[in-house]
Coordinates of C-alpha atoms (C1' of nucleotides) in Angstrom, one line a residue:
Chain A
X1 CA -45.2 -18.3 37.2
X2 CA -41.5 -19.5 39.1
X3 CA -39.4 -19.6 37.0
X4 CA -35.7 -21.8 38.6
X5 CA -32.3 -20.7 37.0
X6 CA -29.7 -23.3 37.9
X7 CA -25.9 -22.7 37.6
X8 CA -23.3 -24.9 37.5
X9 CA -20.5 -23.9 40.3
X10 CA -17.1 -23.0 38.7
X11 CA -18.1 -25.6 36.5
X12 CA -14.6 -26.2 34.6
X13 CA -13.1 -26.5 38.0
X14 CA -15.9 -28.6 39.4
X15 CA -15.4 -31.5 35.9
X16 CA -12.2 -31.9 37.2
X17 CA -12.5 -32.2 40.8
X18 CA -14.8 -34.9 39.5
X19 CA -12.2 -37.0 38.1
X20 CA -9.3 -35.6 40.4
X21 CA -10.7 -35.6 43.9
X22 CA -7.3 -34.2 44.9
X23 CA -8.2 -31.0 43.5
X24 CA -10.7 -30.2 45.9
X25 CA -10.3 -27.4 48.5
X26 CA -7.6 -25.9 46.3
X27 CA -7.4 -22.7 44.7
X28 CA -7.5 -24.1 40.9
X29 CA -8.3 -22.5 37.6
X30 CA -8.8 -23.7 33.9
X31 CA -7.2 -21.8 31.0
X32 CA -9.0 -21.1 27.9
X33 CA -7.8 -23.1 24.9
X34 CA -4.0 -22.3 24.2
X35 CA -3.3 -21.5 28.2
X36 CA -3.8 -17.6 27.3
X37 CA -6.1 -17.1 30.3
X38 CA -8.5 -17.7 32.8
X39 CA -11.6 -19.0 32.5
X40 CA -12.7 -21.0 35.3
X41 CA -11.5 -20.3 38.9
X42 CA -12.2 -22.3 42.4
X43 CA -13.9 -20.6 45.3
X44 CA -10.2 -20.5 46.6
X45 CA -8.5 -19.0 43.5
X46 CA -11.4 -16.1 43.6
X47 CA -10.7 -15.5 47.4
X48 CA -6.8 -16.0 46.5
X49 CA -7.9 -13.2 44.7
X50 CA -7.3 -14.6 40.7
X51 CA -9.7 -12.2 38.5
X52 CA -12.0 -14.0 35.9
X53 CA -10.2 -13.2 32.2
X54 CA -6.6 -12.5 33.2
X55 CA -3.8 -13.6 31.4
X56 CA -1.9 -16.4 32.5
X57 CA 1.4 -14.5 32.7
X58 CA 0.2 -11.6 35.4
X59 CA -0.5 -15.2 38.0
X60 CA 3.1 -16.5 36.5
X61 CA 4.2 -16.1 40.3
X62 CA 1.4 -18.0 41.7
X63 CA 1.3 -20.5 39.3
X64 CA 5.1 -21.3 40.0
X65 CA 4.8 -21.0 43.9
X66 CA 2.1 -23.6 43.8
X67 CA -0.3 -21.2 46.0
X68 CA -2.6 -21.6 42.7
X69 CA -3.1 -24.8 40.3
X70 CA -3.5 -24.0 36.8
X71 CA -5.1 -26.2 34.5
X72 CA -5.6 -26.7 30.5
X73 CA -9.4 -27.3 29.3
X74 CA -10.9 -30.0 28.3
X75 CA -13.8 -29.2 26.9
X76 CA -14.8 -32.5 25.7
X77 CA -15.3 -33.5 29.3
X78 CA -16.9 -30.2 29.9
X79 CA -19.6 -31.3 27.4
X80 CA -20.2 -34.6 28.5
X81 CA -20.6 -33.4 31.9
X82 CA -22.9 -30.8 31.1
X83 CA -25.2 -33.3 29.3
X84 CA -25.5 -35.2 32.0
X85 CA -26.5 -32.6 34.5
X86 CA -28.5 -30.7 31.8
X87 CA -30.9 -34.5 31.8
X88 CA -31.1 -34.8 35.3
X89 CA -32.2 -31.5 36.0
X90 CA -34.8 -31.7 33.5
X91 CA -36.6 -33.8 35.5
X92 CA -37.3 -31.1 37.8
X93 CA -39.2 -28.3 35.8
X94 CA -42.1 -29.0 33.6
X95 CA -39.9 -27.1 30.9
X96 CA -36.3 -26.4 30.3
X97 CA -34.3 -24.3 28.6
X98 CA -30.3 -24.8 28.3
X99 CA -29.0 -21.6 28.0
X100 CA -25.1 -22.7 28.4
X101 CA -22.7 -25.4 29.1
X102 CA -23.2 -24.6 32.5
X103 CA -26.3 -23.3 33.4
X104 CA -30.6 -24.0 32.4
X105 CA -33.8 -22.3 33.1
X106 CA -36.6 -24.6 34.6
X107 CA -40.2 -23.7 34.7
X108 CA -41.2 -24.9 37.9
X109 CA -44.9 -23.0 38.4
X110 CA -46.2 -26.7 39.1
X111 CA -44.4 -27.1 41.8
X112 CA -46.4 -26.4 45.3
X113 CA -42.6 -25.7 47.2
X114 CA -39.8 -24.6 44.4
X115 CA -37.4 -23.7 46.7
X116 CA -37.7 -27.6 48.5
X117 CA -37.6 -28.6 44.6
X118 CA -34.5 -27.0 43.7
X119 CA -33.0 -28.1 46.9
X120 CA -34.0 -31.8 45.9
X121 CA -32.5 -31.4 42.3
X122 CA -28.9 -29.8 44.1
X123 CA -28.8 -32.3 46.4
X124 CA -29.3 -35.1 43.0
X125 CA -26.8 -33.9 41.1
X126 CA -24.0 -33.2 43.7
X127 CA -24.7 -37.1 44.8
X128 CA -25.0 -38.8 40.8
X129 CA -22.7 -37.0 39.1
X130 CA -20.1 -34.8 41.9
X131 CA -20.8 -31.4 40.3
X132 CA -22.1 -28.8 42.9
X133 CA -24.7 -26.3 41.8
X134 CA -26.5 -23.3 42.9
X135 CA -30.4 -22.5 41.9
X136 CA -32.3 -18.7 42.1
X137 CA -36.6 -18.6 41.9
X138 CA -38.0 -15.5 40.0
X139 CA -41.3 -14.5 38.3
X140 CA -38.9 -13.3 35.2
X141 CA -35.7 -14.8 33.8
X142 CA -33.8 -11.8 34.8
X143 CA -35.3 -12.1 38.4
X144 CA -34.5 -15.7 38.5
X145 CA -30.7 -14.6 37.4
X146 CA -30.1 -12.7 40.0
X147 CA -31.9 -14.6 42.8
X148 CA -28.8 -17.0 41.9
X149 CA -26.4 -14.3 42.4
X150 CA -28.2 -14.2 46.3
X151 CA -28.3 -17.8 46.2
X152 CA -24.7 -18.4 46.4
X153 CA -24.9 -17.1 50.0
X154 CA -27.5 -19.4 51.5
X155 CA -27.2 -22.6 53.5
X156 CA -29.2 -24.5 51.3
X157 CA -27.6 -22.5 48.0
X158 CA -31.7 -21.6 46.9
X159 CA -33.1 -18.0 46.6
X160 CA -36.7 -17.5 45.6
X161 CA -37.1 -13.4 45.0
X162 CA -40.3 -12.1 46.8
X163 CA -43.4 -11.2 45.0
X164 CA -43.3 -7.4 43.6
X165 CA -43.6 -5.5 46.2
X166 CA -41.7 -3.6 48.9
X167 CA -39.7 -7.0 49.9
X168 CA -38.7 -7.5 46.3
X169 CA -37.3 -3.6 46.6
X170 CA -35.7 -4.3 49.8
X171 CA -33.4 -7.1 48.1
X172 CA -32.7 -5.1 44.7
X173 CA -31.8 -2.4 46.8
X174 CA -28.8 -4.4 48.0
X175 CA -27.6 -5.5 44.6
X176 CA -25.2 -3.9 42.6
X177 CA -26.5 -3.1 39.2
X178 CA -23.6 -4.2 37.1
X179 CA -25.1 -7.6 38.7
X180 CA -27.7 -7.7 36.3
X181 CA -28.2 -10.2 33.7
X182 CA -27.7 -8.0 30.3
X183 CA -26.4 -4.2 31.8
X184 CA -22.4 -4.6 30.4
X185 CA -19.8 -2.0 30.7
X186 CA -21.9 0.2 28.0
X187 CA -24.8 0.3 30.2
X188 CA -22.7 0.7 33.6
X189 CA -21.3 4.0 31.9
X190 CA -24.1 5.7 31.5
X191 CA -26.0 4.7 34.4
X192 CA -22.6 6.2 36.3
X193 CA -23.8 9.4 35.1
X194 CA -27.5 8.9 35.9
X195 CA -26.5 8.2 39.5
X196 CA -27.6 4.4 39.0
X197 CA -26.1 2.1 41.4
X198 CA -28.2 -0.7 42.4
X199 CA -30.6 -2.8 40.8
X200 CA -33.6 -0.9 42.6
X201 CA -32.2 2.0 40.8
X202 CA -32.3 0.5 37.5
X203 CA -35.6 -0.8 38.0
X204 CA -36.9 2.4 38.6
X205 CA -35.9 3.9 36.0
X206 CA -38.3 5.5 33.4
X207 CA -38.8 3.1 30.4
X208 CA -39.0 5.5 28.2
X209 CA -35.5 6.9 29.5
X210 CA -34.6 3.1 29.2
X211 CA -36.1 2.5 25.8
X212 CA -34.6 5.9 23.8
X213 CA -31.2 5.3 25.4
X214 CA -31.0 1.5 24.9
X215 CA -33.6 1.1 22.9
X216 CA -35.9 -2.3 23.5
X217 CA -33.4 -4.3 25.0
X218 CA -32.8 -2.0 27.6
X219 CA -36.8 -1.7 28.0
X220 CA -37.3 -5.2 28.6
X221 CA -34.7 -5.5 31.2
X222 CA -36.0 -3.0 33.2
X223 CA -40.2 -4.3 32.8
X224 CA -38.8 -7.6 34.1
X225 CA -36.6 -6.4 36.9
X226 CA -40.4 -5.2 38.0
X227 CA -41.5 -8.6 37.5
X228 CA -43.0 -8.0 34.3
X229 CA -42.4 -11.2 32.1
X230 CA -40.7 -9.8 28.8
X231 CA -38.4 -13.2 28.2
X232 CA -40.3 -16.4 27.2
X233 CA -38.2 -19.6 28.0
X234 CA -36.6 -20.7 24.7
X235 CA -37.9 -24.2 24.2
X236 CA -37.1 -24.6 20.6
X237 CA -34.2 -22.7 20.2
X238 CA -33.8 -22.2 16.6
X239 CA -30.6 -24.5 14.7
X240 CA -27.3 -22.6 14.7
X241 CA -27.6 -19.6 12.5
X242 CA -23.3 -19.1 11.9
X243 CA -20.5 -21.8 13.0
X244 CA -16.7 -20.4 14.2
X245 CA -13.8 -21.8 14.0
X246 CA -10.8 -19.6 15.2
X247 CA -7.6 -19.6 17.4
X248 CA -5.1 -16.6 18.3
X249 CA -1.5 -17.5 16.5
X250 CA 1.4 -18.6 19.2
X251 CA 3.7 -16.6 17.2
X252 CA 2.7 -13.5 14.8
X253 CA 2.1 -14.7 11.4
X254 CA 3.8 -12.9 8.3
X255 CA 4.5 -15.4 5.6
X256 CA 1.3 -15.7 3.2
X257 CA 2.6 -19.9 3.1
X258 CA 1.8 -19.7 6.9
X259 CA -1.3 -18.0 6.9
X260 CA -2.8 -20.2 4.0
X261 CA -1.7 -23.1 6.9
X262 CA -3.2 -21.7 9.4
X263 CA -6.3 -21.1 7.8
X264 CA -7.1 -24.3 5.6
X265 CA -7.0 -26.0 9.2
X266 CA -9.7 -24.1 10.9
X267 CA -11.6 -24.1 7.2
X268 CA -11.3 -28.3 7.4
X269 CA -12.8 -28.0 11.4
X270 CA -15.3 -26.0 9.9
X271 CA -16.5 -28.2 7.3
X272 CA -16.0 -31.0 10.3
X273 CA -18.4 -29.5 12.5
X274 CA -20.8 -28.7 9.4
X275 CA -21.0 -32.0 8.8
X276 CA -21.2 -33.3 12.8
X277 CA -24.5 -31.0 13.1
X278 CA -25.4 -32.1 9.5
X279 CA -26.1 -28.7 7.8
X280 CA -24.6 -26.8 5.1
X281 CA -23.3 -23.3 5.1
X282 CA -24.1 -21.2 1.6
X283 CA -21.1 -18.6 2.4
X284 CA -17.9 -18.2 4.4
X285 CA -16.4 -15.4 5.5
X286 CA -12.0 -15.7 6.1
X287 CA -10.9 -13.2 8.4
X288 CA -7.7 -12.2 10.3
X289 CA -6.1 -9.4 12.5
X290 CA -3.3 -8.1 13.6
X291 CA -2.2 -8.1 17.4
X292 CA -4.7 -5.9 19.5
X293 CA -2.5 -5.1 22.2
X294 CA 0.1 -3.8 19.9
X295 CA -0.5 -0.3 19.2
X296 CA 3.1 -0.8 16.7
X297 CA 1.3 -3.4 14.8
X298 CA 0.5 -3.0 11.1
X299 CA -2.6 -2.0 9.5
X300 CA -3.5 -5.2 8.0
X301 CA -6.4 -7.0 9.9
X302 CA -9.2 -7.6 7.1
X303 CA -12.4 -10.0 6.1
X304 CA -13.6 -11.6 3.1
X305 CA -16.2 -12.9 1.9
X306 CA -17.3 -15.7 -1.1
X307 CA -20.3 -17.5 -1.4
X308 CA -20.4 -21.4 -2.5
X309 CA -22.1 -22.3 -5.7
X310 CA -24.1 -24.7 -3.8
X311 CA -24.6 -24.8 -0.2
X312 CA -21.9 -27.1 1.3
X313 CA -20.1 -28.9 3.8
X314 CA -17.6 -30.6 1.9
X315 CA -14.0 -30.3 2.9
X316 CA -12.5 -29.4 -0.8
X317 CA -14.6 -26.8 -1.5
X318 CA -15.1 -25.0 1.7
X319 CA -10.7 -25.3 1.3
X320 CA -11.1 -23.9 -2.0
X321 CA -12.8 -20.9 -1.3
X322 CA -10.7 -20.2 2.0
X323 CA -7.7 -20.2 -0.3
X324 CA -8.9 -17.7 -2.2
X325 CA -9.4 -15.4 0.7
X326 CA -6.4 -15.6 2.1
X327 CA -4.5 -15.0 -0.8
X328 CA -7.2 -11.5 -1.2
X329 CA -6.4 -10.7 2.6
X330 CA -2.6 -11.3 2.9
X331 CA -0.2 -8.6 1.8
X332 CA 3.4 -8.2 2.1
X333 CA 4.4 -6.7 5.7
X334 CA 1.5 -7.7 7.5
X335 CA 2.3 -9.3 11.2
X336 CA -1.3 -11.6 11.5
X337 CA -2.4 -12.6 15.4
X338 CA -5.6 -14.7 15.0
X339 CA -7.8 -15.6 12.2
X340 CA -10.7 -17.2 12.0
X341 CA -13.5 -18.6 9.5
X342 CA -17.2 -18.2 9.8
X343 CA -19.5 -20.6 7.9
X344 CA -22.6 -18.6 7.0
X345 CA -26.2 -19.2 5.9
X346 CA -26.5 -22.3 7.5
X347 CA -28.4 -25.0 5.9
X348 CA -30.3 -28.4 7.0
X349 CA -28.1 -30.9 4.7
X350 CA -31.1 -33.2 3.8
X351 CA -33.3 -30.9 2.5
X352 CA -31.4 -27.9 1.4
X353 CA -33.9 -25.5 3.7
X354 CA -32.6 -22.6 5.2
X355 CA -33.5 -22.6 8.8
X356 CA -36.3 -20.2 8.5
X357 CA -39.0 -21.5 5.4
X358 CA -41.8 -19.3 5.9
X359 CA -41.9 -17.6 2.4
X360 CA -43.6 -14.5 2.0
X361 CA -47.3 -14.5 2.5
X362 CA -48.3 -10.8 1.5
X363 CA -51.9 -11.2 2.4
X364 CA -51.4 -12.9 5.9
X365 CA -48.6 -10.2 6.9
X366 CA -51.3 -7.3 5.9
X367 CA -53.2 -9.2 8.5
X368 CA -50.6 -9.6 11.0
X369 CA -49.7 -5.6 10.3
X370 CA -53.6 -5.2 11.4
X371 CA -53.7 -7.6 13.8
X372 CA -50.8 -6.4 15.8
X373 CA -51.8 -2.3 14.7
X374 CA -55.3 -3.5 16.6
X375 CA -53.9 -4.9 19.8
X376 CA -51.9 -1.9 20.6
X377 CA -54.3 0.6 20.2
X378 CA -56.8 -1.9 22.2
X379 CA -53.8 -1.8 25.2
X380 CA -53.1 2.2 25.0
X381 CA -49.6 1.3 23.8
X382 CA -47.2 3.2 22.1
X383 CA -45.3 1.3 19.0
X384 CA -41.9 0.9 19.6
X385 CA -39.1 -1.1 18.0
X386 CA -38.8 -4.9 18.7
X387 CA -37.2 -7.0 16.4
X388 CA -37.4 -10.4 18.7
X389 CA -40.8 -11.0 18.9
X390 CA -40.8 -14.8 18.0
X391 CA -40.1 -14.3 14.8
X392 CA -36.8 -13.9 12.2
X393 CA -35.8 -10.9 11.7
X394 CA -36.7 -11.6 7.8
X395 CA -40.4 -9.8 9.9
X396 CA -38.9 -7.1 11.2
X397 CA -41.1 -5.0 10.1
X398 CA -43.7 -6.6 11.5
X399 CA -41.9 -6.9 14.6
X400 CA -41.4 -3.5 15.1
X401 CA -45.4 -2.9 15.5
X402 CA -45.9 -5.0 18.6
X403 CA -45.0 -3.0 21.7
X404 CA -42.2 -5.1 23.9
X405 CA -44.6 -6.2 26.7
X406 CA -46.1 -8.7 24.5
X407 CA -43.0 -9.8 22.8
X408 CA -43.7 -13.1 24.3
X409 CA -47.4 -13.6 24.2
X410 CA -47.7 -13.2 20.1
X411 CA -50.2 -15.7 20.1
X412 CA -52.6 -14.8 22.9
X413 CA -52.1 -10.7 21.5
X414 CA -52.9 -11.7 18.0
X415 CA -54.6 -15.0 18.1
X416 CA -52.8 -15.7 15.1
X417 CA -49.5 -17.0 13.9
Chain B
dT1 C1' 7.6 -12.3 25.7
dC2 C1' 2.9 -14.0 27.2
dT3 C1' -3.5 -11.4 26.4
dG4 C1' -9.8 -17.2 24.6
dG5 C1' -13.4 -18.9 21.6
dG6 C1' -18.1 -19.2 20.2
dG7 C1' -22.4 -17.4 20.0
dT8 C1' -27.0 -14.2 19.8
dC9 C1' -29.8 -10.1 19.1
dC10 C1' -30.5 -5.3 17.7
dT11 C1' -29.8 -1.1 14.9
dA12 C1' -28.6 1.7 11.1
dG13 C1' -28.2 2.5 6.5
dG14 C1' -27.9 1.6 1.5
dA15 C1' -29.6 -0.7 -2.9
dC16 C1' -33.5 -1.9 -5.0
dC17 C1' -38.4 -2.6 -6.0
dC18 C1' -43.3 -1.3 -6.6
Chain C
dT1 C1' -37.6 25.3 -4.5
dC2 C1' -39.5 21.2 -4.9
dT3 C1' -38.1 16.3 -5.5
dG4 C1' -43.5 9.6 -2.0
dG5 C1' -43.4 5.9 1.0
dG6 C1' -43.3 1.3 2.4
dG7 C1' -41.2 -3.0 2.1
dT8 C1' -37.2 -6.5 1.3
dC9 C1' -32.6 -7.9 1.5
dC10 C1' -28.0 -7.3 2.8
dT11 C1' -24.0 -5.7 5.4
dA12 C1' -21.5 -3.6 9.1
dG13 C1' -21.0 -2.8 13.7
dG14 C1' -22.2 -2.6 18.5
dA15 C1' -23.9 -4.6 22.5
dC16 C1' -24.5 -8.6 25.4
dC17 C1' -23.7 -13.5 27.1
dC18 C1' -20.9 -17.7 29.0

DNA sequence: TCTGGGGTCCTAGGACCC
DNA sequence: TCTGGGGTCCTAGGACCC
């Protein structure tokens, strides 16, 4: 199995070098929504150097000298763009899965050359639509990831990982671990103490090490560092569980008139979106916080909440209930920095289904329990906890039966579903 | 002075039921 | 001194990603 990761070069820069030519070969960077930072930054603005996240007033000075461009999103181009490429790349794999704005996974086992393949799908989308791209080749997602990292380097901007082996060591050995895919600051910590420092490391760690520390996240990460597949490219990926609307405040926030404001317009964007993806949300939760870089600021961040009667994605009654949460969650001296609301238990608007209809089937999860009980003592393999093996977390239970090296091959394990 | 927004998955623990 | 066990449902919180 190949499996291609393809990313999408500083993609916010690279949309609008696409429709400013003028903006190429210049340090530039886009700002996240209300200019607070930095999101997207130009091979020059990295080397300048301009770190990824920082606030736009610590590059004031180079902002005003003109040494680097700063820019305000767009995100509706961003999107459009990203649709484009998504389609033509899809061509290229005999699966794909869009895993961002910016970047997809392509299964590309059918092809006889993947690394010619991935060249040929660069070269296609830097010609049709201007956006350049970079492509890694792994037997595991994770692999793939951080064949891209490698990939960056090459003349041809491909990397294909070697088979398992002592070449595959040879490369991990030169990666740092905080390079791969799913080891944040948590995990760097405490491989600091284990004397972990490059991906070889981590992939020779004990699993068992892995698992009780990290539990079966950790597990899998390491298995398909190895090469072991663990992650299943996500075909069908299931409709949108929750839906956020939320901004940080321009100014701090303290009358409960401009809080109510605030909120009812990120309430009506919610109901706006709800209605764009044509589902329903059964609750909301309304919740704001005081400023996180003041240590000064008032006790008074806070969540709420309310269920609707009826699932819904009408404007009046999703502003309804966000009124009434505001006026629980405001209280007199409080100094509010961002709020947001979060439309839950999301719906298909049609049929009133929740996303997941399975209902409970006693009898067919006794077999499942046995099924899965059967197939572990068959492979020698002890239980331990998974809660993502295909299925909602509603099976958990379940779930937490199937060892994680078969979290992905449920039905070949079971040979049911 | 100024510090993003939108997601997912996993774990732990309590209430409740049989 | 003893005081079930397994399962569902829900919430809160922590970790990660781009």
């Amino acid at each position: 199995v190949d499996i291609a990761l393809i990313d999408c070069t500083s993609f916010y820069v690279s949309c609008e070098r696409v429709f400013d030519p003028s903006l190429r070969g210049k340090a530039v960077v886009v700002l996240s929504s209300n200019d607070g930072c930095v999101v997207a930054r130009s091979a020059e603005a990295k080397a300048v150097p301009v770190a990824m996240g920082v606030p736009l007033f610590e590059i004031r000075d180079l902002v005003d000298s003109g040494r680097v461009l700063a820019l305000s999103s767009n995100y509706t181009l961003y999107g459009d763009l990203s649709a484009r490429v998504m389609t033509l790349l899809a061509g290229y794999g005999s699966a794909q899965e869009i895993y961002s704005i910016d970047e997809c996974f392509l299964n590309v086992s059918d092809s006889s050359d993947p690394v010619a393949t991935m060249a040929e799908a660069r070269a296609r989308v830097l010609h049709d639509l201007g956006i350049p791209t970079k492509a890694g080749i792994g037997p595991t997602k994770t692999l793939a990831k951080l064949a891209s990292e490698i990939a960056k380097d090459q003349a041809n901007g491909v990397f294909k990982m070697p088979p398992p082996g002592p070449a595959l060591a040879e490369v991990l050995a030169r990666l740092p671990v905080a390079e791969v895919w799913g080891f944040g600051p948590a995990y760097q910590t405490v491989f600091a103490g284990w004397g972990v420092a490059t991906a070889l490391d981590a992939a020779r760690l004990p699993l068992s090490q892995m698992r009780q520390r990290f539990g079966v996240v950790g597990e899998r990460i390491v298995r398909e560092l190895r090469g072991e597949r663990c992650l299943a490219l996500d075909l069908h990926p299931a409709p949108k569980q929750t839906l956020t609307v939320s901004r940080s405040f321009g100014e701090q926030v303290e009358t409960l008139a401009d809080l109510r404001a605030a909120v009812a317009v990120f309430a009506e964007r919610a109901a706006m979106k709800l209605r764009r993806i044509r589902r329903t949300a059964s609750a909301m939760t309304v919740w704001v916080s005081a400023n996180r870089f003041d240590p000064s600021a008032p006790d008074c961040s806070g969540s709420v909440t309310r269920a609707f009667p009826v699932p819904t994605a009408l404007t009046p009654e999703i502003l309804h209930q966000a009124d009434a949460a505001v006026r629980q969650l405001w209280r007199p001296g409080g100094r509010w920095k961002k709020a947001g609301v979060l439309m839950l238990g999301l719906t298909d608007a049609a049929t009133q289904q929740t996303t997941f209809p399975d209902p409970i089937d006693r009898p067919r999860t006794a077999r499942l329990m046995a099924a899965i009980d059967a197939a572990n003592e068959r492979h020698g393999r002890t239980m331990i906890r998974s809660a993502a093996a295909g299925l909602s977390s509603r099976w958990k239970p379940l779930a937490n039966r199937c060892s994680a090296r078969f979290t992905t091959q449920w039905d070949e394990v079971l040979g049911v579903r």
